[in-house]
Each structure stands twice: as structure tokens, then as C-alpha cells.
Amino acid sequence: MTMRTTATAAVAAGVLTLLAAGAAAHGAPAATAPRTAKTAQACGVLAPGASATAEKAVAAACEQTGVWYTWGGGHGPQPGPTYGQVDPSDPDSAQDPQRLGFDCSGLVRYAYHRAAGGDPLPGNAHHQFHSPQVQQRFTAAQGTAPLLPGDLLAWGTAGSVHHIAIYLGAGKMVEARESGTRITVSDVRPGGDYAGAVRIAPATQPGTSSTWGTDVWTHEEPSTTSPRVHRFPGPTTVRVQCQKHAQPVTAEGYTNDAWSYLPEHRSWITNIYLRGPAWLDGVPTCP
């Protein structure tokens, strides 16, 4: 019985290998992380009420079920699966440099990049939990009752969040949990050091824009001669409070004297590096 089972498994593995090779020969994307068969649990929007952006984020994350968890995965220059690193505190991560995939925050970053464009949630789980893109917060004591699909659940403390996952509804979440496992649907774990959840502002929220370009800096005042404050390594979703005419700036082949104030970053950015017209529609003039 053991020999027959082993042989059957070997044949199945061979068929999967041939199928994968055939897909590659017909132009399957090389950047897609390898995956196992889809999880038996349904992955998708399991409750009503979420924004279109949140539903798109859920769909993007669910497409990655079966892909490897890999420590540090998903934190390359652009959102998407990357090979991981060895976590010195976790022996199970020894193979992560050979595994293409995501860690928990890498998956969240990728999902909201797909949903909203730009790179609205860079950084690790702690950065995402405290992101300026957060629209609403929920305490651990509130449980899952007020949550909607696409909300981000976090574990740790307010000062040190170490894990994050995406809520699906109906008490389920999709997560990249730990080395040696694959992205999967899990039951929400409300005990232990569950820290609560956050809701990300939809991309269509009034006053929301996106930067473009690389290594773009904000300034203390609407002037390039004032001190630098914050660096955007790549396209990032930002909230614009107001705009005003100030120092003319010439960059990237454009000249513009409009500057926008970003309240979460407490600084100014030239409108040249904000997507849209030179003077942003629907954004008030700063006093």
C-alpha cells in the first residue's frame, strides 16, 4: 500500500510539473509566485458593506492563496512577491531565501497596491497599522462585529505590531502567517495579543491623491529651499488638505507654482509630483 501510494503521488507530481512547464512555454508570467492547490476554505468577500477599494484588496490577496510565506517577502522596490530572508529567531525560515512569496505586511502592501494604485501601505505591519491611510480604528474589545471585508487585523501592542491580516467577513481572514506555511484563509484569532483592527480609506475619498516619481521629498514650507521632511521612494497615496500658490518649481519638464499641504506628513509638496491637473480639482485653497 505504501509503495502504491508513493507511486501515485510521484505520477501526480510529474503531471503538475508538466502542466507548469507548459504554462511557462505559453508565456505565463515569470514574476508570479509558485503556489499549491487552492485552499479548501472560500477566500473572498464574505460580508456586505465594504468599499470598492477594500473589496479589490480582498480579491487581490485571495489570488495569492497557496503562495509561500517568506520572511521579508513583498518588500521590494515595487509591491509584489520577492524571495525572502532568514529570520535569525526562526529556524523554519532557513528556506525562505529560496521561496518566492510574501510576509504578512508584504501581502497587505500588494493587495492595497492592486486595489488603489500607487503604494499606499509600504513598510511593516506596525507601519501599516499606524498608516496615515487609516480611516477608522477598532479596539480588540469590539471583536469582529463592526468589521468589514478589507479591514486590517493586527497582533502585538500599539507600540509594536508584529502581525497583520486582511479580514474577509464571517469571522475569516486571509493571511501570510509564518515561515514554512503558505498564504491561507484562517479563523480570526481574537485572543492572545490581538490588538484590534483598522479600516483603510477608500481611494476615492475626497482630497485623496497619489504621488508619482521616485525619491520625492516634502518640505516644511511651500519652497524647495525649506528643510526636507518626508521622502516618498515611489508612488504613494496621500491626503491633501489644501493647496496654494507659492514658489514656482521646474521639474520633470513642468513648471508650476502650486503646492499642496499633506496633513499626515505635516509638510508641503509641489503639485508637479501629484497626479492630476496643475491645480487640483476639488481641493480648497489654503488660508
mmCIF file of C-alpha atoms in Angstrom:
data_model
loop_
_atom_site.group_PDB
_atom_site.id
_atom_site.type_symbol
_atom_site.label_atom_id
_atom_site.label_comp_id
_atom_site.label_asym_id
_atom_site.label_seq_id
_atom_site.Cartn_x
_atom_site.Cartn_y
_atom_site.Cartn_z
ATOM 1 C CA MET A 1 0.000 0.000 0.000
ATOM 2 C CA THR A 2 2.842 2.407 0.796
ATOM 3 C CA MET A 3 4.573 1.718 -2.500
ATOM 4 C CA ARG A 4 1.359 2.248 -4.500
ATOM 5 C CA THR A 5 0.607 5.493 -2.653
ATOM 6 C CA THR A 6 4.129 6.781 -3.250
ATOM 7 C CA ALA A 7 3.949 5.917 -6.918
ATOM 8 C CA THR A 8 0.615 7.662 -7.311
ATOM 9 C CA ALA A 9 1.980 10.766 -5.639
ATOM 10 C CA ALA A 10 5.025 10.709 -7.894
ATOM 11 C CA VAL A 11 2.851 10.478 -11.023
ATOM 12 C CA ALA A 12 0.702 13.370 -9.773
ATOM 13 C CA ALA A 13 3.786 15.451 -9.085
ATOM 14 C CA GLY A 14 5.047 14.698 -12.583
ATOM 15 C CA VAL A 15 1.776 15.824 -14.132
ATOM 16 C CA LEU A 16 1.862 19.076 -12.161
ATOM 17 C CA THR A 17 5.449 19.666 -13.293
ATOM 18 C CA LEU A 18 4.467 19.144 -16.939
ATOM 19 C CA LEU A 19 1.491 21.474 -16.577
ATOM 20 C CA ALA A 20 3.721 24.152 -15.042
ATOM 21 C CA ALA A 21 6.273 23.746 -17.814
ATOM 22 C CA GLY A 22 3.526 24.027 -20.427
ATOM 23 C CA ALA A 23 2.242 27.223 -18.862
ATOM 24 C CA ALA A 24 5.740 28.709 -18.912
ATOM 25 C CA ALA A 25 6.135 27.751 -22.567
ATOM 26 C CA HIS A 26 2.918 29.627 -23.397
ATOM 27 C CA GLY A 27 4.025 32.848 -21.728
ATOM 28 C CA ALA A 28 2.901 32.502 -18.098
ATOM 29 C CA PRO A 29 4.261 35.484 -16.124
ATOM 30 C CA ALA A 30 7.663 34.723 -14.611
ATOM 31 C CA ALA A 31 7.048 37.040 -11.643
ATOM 32 C CA THR A 32 4.112 35.012 -10.338
ATOM 33 C CA ALA A 33 4.955 33.171 -7.141
ATOM 34 C CA PRO A 34 4.527 29.371 -7.232
ATOM 35 C CA ARG A 35 1.501 28.082 -5.361
ATOM 36 C CA THR A 36 -0.127 24.883 -4.221
ATOM 37 C CA ALA A 37 -3.711 23.858 -4.847
ATOM 38 C CA LYS A 38 -6.164 26.492 -3.604
ATOM 39 C CA THR A 39 -7.218 26.253 -0.004
ATOM 40 C CA ALA A 40 -10.454 24.343 0.609
ATOM 41 C CA GLN A 41 -11.867 27.323 2.520
ATOM 42 C CA ALA A 42 -13.507 30.001 0.409
ATOM 43 C CA CYS A 43 -11.440 33.152 0.019
ATOM 44 C CA GLY A 44 -13.330 36.258 -0.981
ATOM 45 C CA VAL A 45 -15.646 38.975 0.251
ATOM 46 C CA LEU A 46 -17.833 37.164 2.788
ATOM 47 C CA ALA A 47 -19.950 40.085 4.018
ATOM 48 C CA PRO A 48 -21.540 43.228 2.518
ATOM 49 C CA GLY A 49 -20.712 46.862 3.189
ATOM 50 C CA ALA A 50 -17.058 47.217 2.182
ATOM 51 C CA SER A 51 -15.805 49.933 -0.157
ATOM 52 C CA ALA A 52 -14.898 49.041 -3.727
ATOM 53 C CA THR A 53 -11.231 49.560 -2.831
ATOM 54 C CA ALA A 54 -11.461 47.142 0.114
ATOM 55 C CA GLU A 55 -13.220 44.512 -1.996
ATOM 56 C CA LYS A 56 -10.497 44.785 -4.648
ATOM 57 C CA ALA A 57 -7.847 44.365 -1.927
ATOM 58 C CA VAL A 58 -9.556 41.193 -0.693
ATOM 59 C CA ALA A 59 -9.691 39.817 -4.228
ATOM 60 C CA ALA A 60 -6.006 40.577 -4.820
ATOM 61 C CA ALA A 61 -4.972 38.886 -1.561
ATOM 62 C CA CYS A 62 -7.140 35.850 -2.262
ATOM 63 C CA GLU A 63 -5.416 35.379 -5.623
ATOM 64 C CA GLN A 64 -2.251 34.650 -3.638
ATOM 65 C CA THR A 65 -3.606 31.790 -1.511
ATOM 66 C CA GLY A 66 -1.218 28.858 -1.786
ATOM 67 C CA VAL A 67 1.836 31.107 -2.290
ATOM 68 C CA TRP A 68 4.676 30.718 0.227
ATOM 69 C CA TYR A 69 5.011 32.841 3.317
ATOM 70 C CA THR A 70 8.595 34.075 3.201
ATOM 71 C CA TRP A 71 10.125 36.398 5.792
ATOM 72 C CA GLY A 72 10.689 39.841 4.245
ATOM 73 C CA GLY A 73 8.830 38.827 1.090
ATOM 74 C CA GLY A 74 6.900 41.504 -0.773
ATOM 75 C CA HIS A 75 9.106 44.418 0.251
ATOM 76 C CA GLY A 76 10.988 45.057 -2.968
ATOM 77 C CA PRO A 77 11.092 48.432 -4.757
ATOM 78 C CA GLN A 78 7.614 47.684 -6.123
ATOM 79 C CA PRO A 79 4.794 45.694 -4.457
ATOM 80 C CA GLY A 80 4.776 42.017 -5.406
ATOM 81 C CA PRO A 81 6.290 38.660 -4.430
ATOM 82 C CA THR A 82 10.021 38.517 -3.699
ATOM 83 C CA TYR A 83 12.446 35.963 -2.304
ATOM 84 C CA GLY A 84 12.686 36.184 1.467
ATOM 85 C CA GLN A 85 15.392 36.259 4.096
ATOM 86 C CA VAL A 86 16.445 34.125 7.031
ATOM 87 C CA ASP A 87 14.877 35.281 10.287
ATOM 88 C CA PRO A 88 17.587 34.654 12.931
ATOM 89 C CA SER A 89 14.888 33.971 15.522
ATOM 90 C CA ASP A 90 13.014 31.369 13.439
ATOM 91 C CA PRO A 91 14.686 28.110 12.272
ATOM 92 C CA ASP A 92 11.701 27.484 9.951
ATOM 93 C CA SER A 93 12.843 30.429 7.801
ATOM 94 C CA ALA A 94 16.018 28.659 6.624
ATOM 95 C CA GLN A 95 14.496 28.047 3.169
ATOM 96 C CA ASP A 96 12.890 31.466 2.815
ATOM 97 C CA PRO A 97 15.679 32.852 0.554
ATOM 98 C CA GLN A 98 14.638 30.172 -1.976
ATOM 99 C CA ARG A 99 10.883 30.826 -1.594
ATOM 100 C CA LEU A 100 9.121 33.455 -3.702
ATOM 101 C CA GLY A 101 6.252 34.980 -1.778
ATOM 102 C CA PHE A 102 5.151 37.425 0.906
ATOM 103 C CA ASP A 103 5.324 38.020 4.613
ATOM 104 C CA CYS A 104 2.206 39.354 6.357
ATOM 105 C CA SER A 105 2.763 43.030 5.598
ATOM 106 C CA GLY A 106 4.110 42.280 2.121
ATOM 107 C CA LEU A 107 0.769 40.662 1.280
ATOM 108 C CA VAL A 108 -1.190 43.643 2.657
ATOM 109 C CA ARG A 109 1.030 46.047 0.727
ATOM 110 C CA TYR A 110 0.474 44.124 -2.514
ATOM 111 C CA ALA A 111 -3.290 43.802 -2.005
ATOM 112 C CA TYR A 112 -3.848 47.525 -1.497
ATOM 113 C CA HIS A 113 -1.447 48.406 -4.293
ATOM 114 C CA ARG A 114 -3.604 46.316 -6.622
ATOM 115 C CA ALA A 115 -6.766 47.871 -5.221
ATOM 116 C CA ALA A 116 -5.828 51.534 -5.016
ATOM 117 C CA GLY A 117 -2.813 52.001 -7.278
ATOM 118 C CA GLY A 118 0.437 53.550 -6.136
ATOM 119 C CA ASP A 119 1.943 52.129 -2.972
ATOM 120 C CA PRO A 120 -0.398 53.268 -0.177
ATOM 121 C CA LEU A 121 0.773 50.829 2.543
ATOM 122 C CA PRO A 122 4.562 50.446 2.444
ATOM 123 C CA GLY A 123 6.506 49.316 5.491
ATOM 124 C CA ASN A 124 5.985 46.556 8.017
ATOM 125 C CA ALA A 125 2.877 45.548 9.988
ATOM 126 C CA HIS A 126 3.451 48.266 12.591
ATOM 127 C CA HIS A 127 3.734 50.971 9.922
ATOM 128 C CA GLN A 128 0.568 49.769 8.213
ATOM 129 C CA PHE A 129 -1.434 49.698 11.447
ATOM 130 C CA HIS A 130 -0.427 53.329 12.075
ATOM 131 C CA SER A 131 -0.585 54.459 8.431
ATOM 132 C CA PRO A 132 -1.964 57.896 7.531
ATOM 133 C CA GLN A 133 -4.281 55.972 5.190
ATOM 134 C CA VAL A 134 -6.217 54.627 8.208
ATOM 135 C CA GLN A 135 -9.769 55.964 8.207
ATOM 136 C CA GLN A 136 -11.158 54.243 11.320
ATOM 137 C CA ARG A 137 -9.854 52.169 14.251
ATOM 138 C CA PHE A 138 -11.444 49.328 16.218
ATOM 139 C CA THR A 139 -10.300 48.051 19.610
ATOM 140 C CA ALA A 140 -9.710 44.417 20.437
ATOM 141 C CA ALA A 141 -12.687 44.544 22.818
ATOM 142 C CA GLN A 142 -15.018 45.344 19.903
ATOM 143 C CA GLY A 143 -14.266 41.987 18.307
ATOM 144 C CA THR A 144 -15.265 41.412 14.667
ATOM 145 C CA ALA A 145 -18.834 42.788 14.925
ATOM 146 C CA PRO A 146 -18.058 46.239 13.440
ATOM 147 C CA LEU A 147 -15.540 44.983 10.879
ATOM 148 C CA LEU A 148 -15.963 44.913 7.107
ATOM 149 C CA PRO A 149 -14.074 42.933 4.442
ATOM 150 C CA GLY A 150 -10.742 44.569 3.697
ATOM 151 C CA ASP A 151 -10.158 45.795 7.258
ATOM 152 C CA LEU A 152 -6.695 45.008 8.624
ATOM 153 C CA LEU A 153 -6.438 42.948 11.820
ATOM 154 C CA ALA A 154 -3.297 43.314 13.927
ATOM 155 C CA TRP A 155 -1.494 41.430 16.690
ATOM 156 C CA GLY A 156 1.012 42.841 19.153
ATOM 157 C CA THR A 157 0.758 46.117 21.033
ATOM 158 C CA ALA A 158 0.104 49.672 19.923
ATOM 159 C CA GLY A 159 3.826 50.276 20.191
ATOM 160 C CA SER A 160 4.921 47.074 18.441
ATOM 161 C CA VAL A 161 2.585 45.346 15.980
ATOM 162 C CA HIS A 162 4.148 42.094 14.729
ATOM 163 C CA HIS A 163 1.434 40.537 12.537
ATOM 164 C CA ILE A 164 -1.303 41.797 10.228
ATOM 165 C CA ALA A 165 -4.015 40.111 8.152
ATOM 166 C CA ILE A 166 -6.959 41.050 5.913
ATOM 167 C CA TYR A 167 -10.498 40.471 7.136
ATOM 168 C CA LEU A 168 -12.903 38.660 4.777
ATOM 169 C CA GLY A 169 -16.091 38.739 6.860
ATOM 170 C CA ALA A 170 -17.908 35.914 8.672
ATOM 171 C CA GLY A 171 -15.048 35.568 11.165
ATOM 172 C CA LYS A 172 -12.496 34.684 8.459
ATOM 173 C CA MET A 173 -9.275 36.342 7.310
ATOM 174 C CA VAL A 174 -6.593 35.768 4.690
ATOM 175 C CA GLU A 175 -3.029 35.892 5.960
ATOM 176 C CA ALA A 176 0.614 35.128 5.374
ATOM 177 C CA ARG A 177 1.249 33.709 8.836
ATOM 178 C CA GLU A 178 4.732 32.249 9.309
ATOM 179 C CA SER A 179 7.694 30.540 7.648
ATOM 180 C CA GLY A 180 7.007 27.025 6.443
ATOM 181 C CA THR A 181 3.366 27.795 5.609
ATOM 182 C CA ARG A 182 1.513 29.247 2.662
ATOM 183 C CA ILE A 183 -0.953 32.106 2.348
ATOM 184 C CA THR A 184 -4.296 30.793 3.523
ATOM 185 C CA VAL A 185 -7.740 31.543 4.906
ATOM 186 C CA SER A 186 -7.896 31.293 8.705
ATOM 187 C CA ASP A 187 -10.359 31.873 11.502
ATOM 188 C CA VAL A 188 -9.820 35.232 13.172
ATOM 189 C CA ARG A 189 -7.842 34.782 16.399
ATOM 190 C CA PRO A 190 -9.363 37.361 18.783
ATOM 191 C CA GLY A 191 -7.489 36.198 21.891
ATOM 192 C CA GLY A 192 -3.858 36.451 22.916
ATOM 193 C CA ASP A 193 -2.250 39.710 21.858
ATOM 194 C CA TYR A 194 -4.861 40.687 19.266
ATOM 195 C CA ALA A 195 -4.530 44.483 19.141
ATOM 196 C CA GLY A 196 -7.586 45.486 17.107
ATOM 197 C CA ALA A 197 -8.235 46.465 13.513
ATOM 198 C CA VAL A 198 -8.117 49.442 11.155
ATOM 199 C CA ARG A 199 -10.063 50.444 8.074
ATOM 200 C CA ILE A 200 -8.163 51.905 5.148
ATOM 201 C CA ALA A 201 -9.589 54.997 3.470
ATOM 202 C CA PRO A 202 -11.027 54.239 0.025
ATOM 203 C CA ALA A 203 -9.054 55.538 -2.915
ATOM 204 C CA THR A 204 -11.991 57.726 -3.900
ATOM 205 C CA GLN A 205 -12.073 59.627 -0.601
ATOM 206 C CA PRO A 206 -12.267 63.405 -1.282
ATOM 207 C CA GLY A 207 -8.859 65.012 -1.050
ATOM 208 C CA THR A 208 -7.011 61.770 -1.802
ATOM 209 C CA SER A 209 -4.308 61.902 -4.448
ATOM 210 C CA SER A 210 -1.210 59.943 -5.422
ATOM 211 C CA THR A 211 2.393 60.983 -5.833
ATOM 212 C CA TRP A 212 4.445 59.832 -8.781
ATOM 213 C CA GLY A 213 8.144 59.573 -9.490
ATOM 214 C CA THR A 214 10.872 58.275 -7.188
ATOM 215 C CA ASP A 215 12.660 59.840 -4.215
ATOM 216 C CA VAL A 216 10.221 62.738 -3.965
ATOM 217 C CA TRP A 217 10.579 64.931 -0.876
ATOM 218 C CA THR A 218 8.126 67.115 1.024
ATOM 219 C CA HIS A 219 9.221 70.389 2.668
ATOM 220 C CA GLU A 220 8.471 72.344 5.840
ATOM 221 C CA GLU A 221 7.248 75.275 3.743
ATOM 222 C CA PRO A 222 5.998 75.544 0.138
ATOM 223 C CA SER A 223 9.523 76.139 -1.082
ATOM 224 C CA THR A 224 12.390 73.895 -2.201
ATOM 225 C CA THR A 225 14.778 75.952 -0.044
ATOM 226 C CA SER A 226 12.980 74.984 3.194
ATOM 227 C CA PRO A 227 14.072 71.829 5.070
ATOM 228 C CA ARG A 228 13.083 68.443 3.730
ATOM 229 C CA VAL A 229 10.591 66.468 5.817
ATOM 230 C CA HIS A 230 9.468 63.187 4.231
ATOM 231 C CA ARG A 231 10.731 61.089 1.318
ATOM 232 C CA PHE A 232 8.393 59.084 -0.941
ATOM 233 C CA PRO A 233 10.535 56.325 -2.506
ATOM 234 C CA GLY A 234 7.839 55.639 -5.112
ATOM 235 C CA PRO A 235 4.190 56.366 -5.939
ATOM 236 C CA THR A 236 2.212 56.735 -2.690
ATOM 237 C CA THR A 237 -1.411 57.556 -1.894
ATOM 238 C CA VAL A 238 -1.651 60.771 0.152
ATOM 239 C CA ARG A 239 -4.360 63.025 1.575
ATOM 240 C CA VAL A 240 -4.285 66.666 0.506
ATOM 241 C CA GLN A 241 -5.791 69.196 2.903
ATOM 242 C CA CYS A 242 -5.421 72.348 0.805
ATOM 243 C CA GLN A 243 -3.241 74.000 -1.850
ATOM 244 C CA LYS A 244 -1.767 77.440 -2.506
ATOM 245 C CA HIS A 245 0.350 79.378 -4.990
ATOM 246 C CA ALA A 246 3.919 79.828 -3.755
ATOM 247 C CA GLN A 247 7.444 79.285 -5.119
ATOM 248 C CA PRO A 248 7.479 78.287 -8.818
ATOM 249 C CA VAL A 249 9.211 74.949 -9.350
ATOM 250 C CA THR A 250 10.569 73.474 -12.579
ATOM 251 C CA ALA A 251 10.973 69.683 -12.626
ATOM 252 C CA GLU A 252 10.323 66.743 -14.911
ATOM 253 C CA GLY A 253 9.707 69.149 -17.801
ATOM 254 C CA TYR A 254 6.962 71.067 -15.940
ATOM 255 C CA THR A 255 6.819 74.445 -14.213
ATOM 256 C CA ASN A 256 4.185 75.030 -11.529
ATOM 257 C CA ASP A 257 3.801 77.374 -8.551
ATOM 258 C CA ALA A 258 1.083 75.292 -6.834
ATOM 259 C CA TRP A 259 1.924 73.466 -3.605
ATOM 260 C CA SER A 260 -0.269 71.117 -1.553
ATOM 261 C CA TYR A 261 -0.284 70.579 2.205
ATOM 262 C CA LEU A 262 -0.233 66.927 3.372
ATOM 263 C CA PRO A 263 -1.618 66.873 6.938
ATOM 264 C CA GLU A 264 -0.424 63.374 7.833
ATOM 265 C CA HIS A 265 3.130 64.335 6.885
ATOM 266 C CA ARG A 266 2.835 67.918 8.201
ATOM 267 C CA SER A 267 4.609 69.246 5.166
ATOM 268 C CA TRP A 268 4.216 70.575 1.619
ATOM 269 C CA ILE A 269 4.737 69.007 -1.789
ATOM 270 C CA THR A 270 4.879 70.686 -5.186
ATOM 271 C CA ASN A 271 1.823 69.782 -7.269
ATOM 272 C CA ILE A 272 4.183 68.666 -10.016
ATOM 273 C CA TYR A 273 4.551 65.374 -8.149
ATOM 274 C CA LEU A 274 0.823 64.867 -7.534
ATOM 275 C CA ARG A 275 -1.214 63.078 -10.179
ATOM 276 C CA GLY A 276 -3.821 65.322 -11.756
ATOM 277 C CA PRO A 277 -4.021 68.870 -13.102
ATOM 278 C CA ALA A 278 -1.589 71.608 -12.077
ATOM 279 C CA TRP A 279 -4.256 72.982 -9.706
ATOM 280 C CA LEU A 280 -6.064 70.028 -8.102
ATOM 281 C CA ASP A 281 -9.824 69.797 -8.636
ATOM 282 C CA GLY A 282 -11.972 69.910 -5.514
ATOM 283 C CA VAL A 283 -9.107 70.820 -3.161
ATOM 284 C CA PRO A 284 -9.601 74.116 -1.290
ATOM 285 C CA THR A 285 -7.132 76.979 -1.225
ATOM 286 C CA CYS A 286 -5.038 77.196 1.936
ATOM 287 C CA PRO A 287 -5.666 80.318 4.055
#
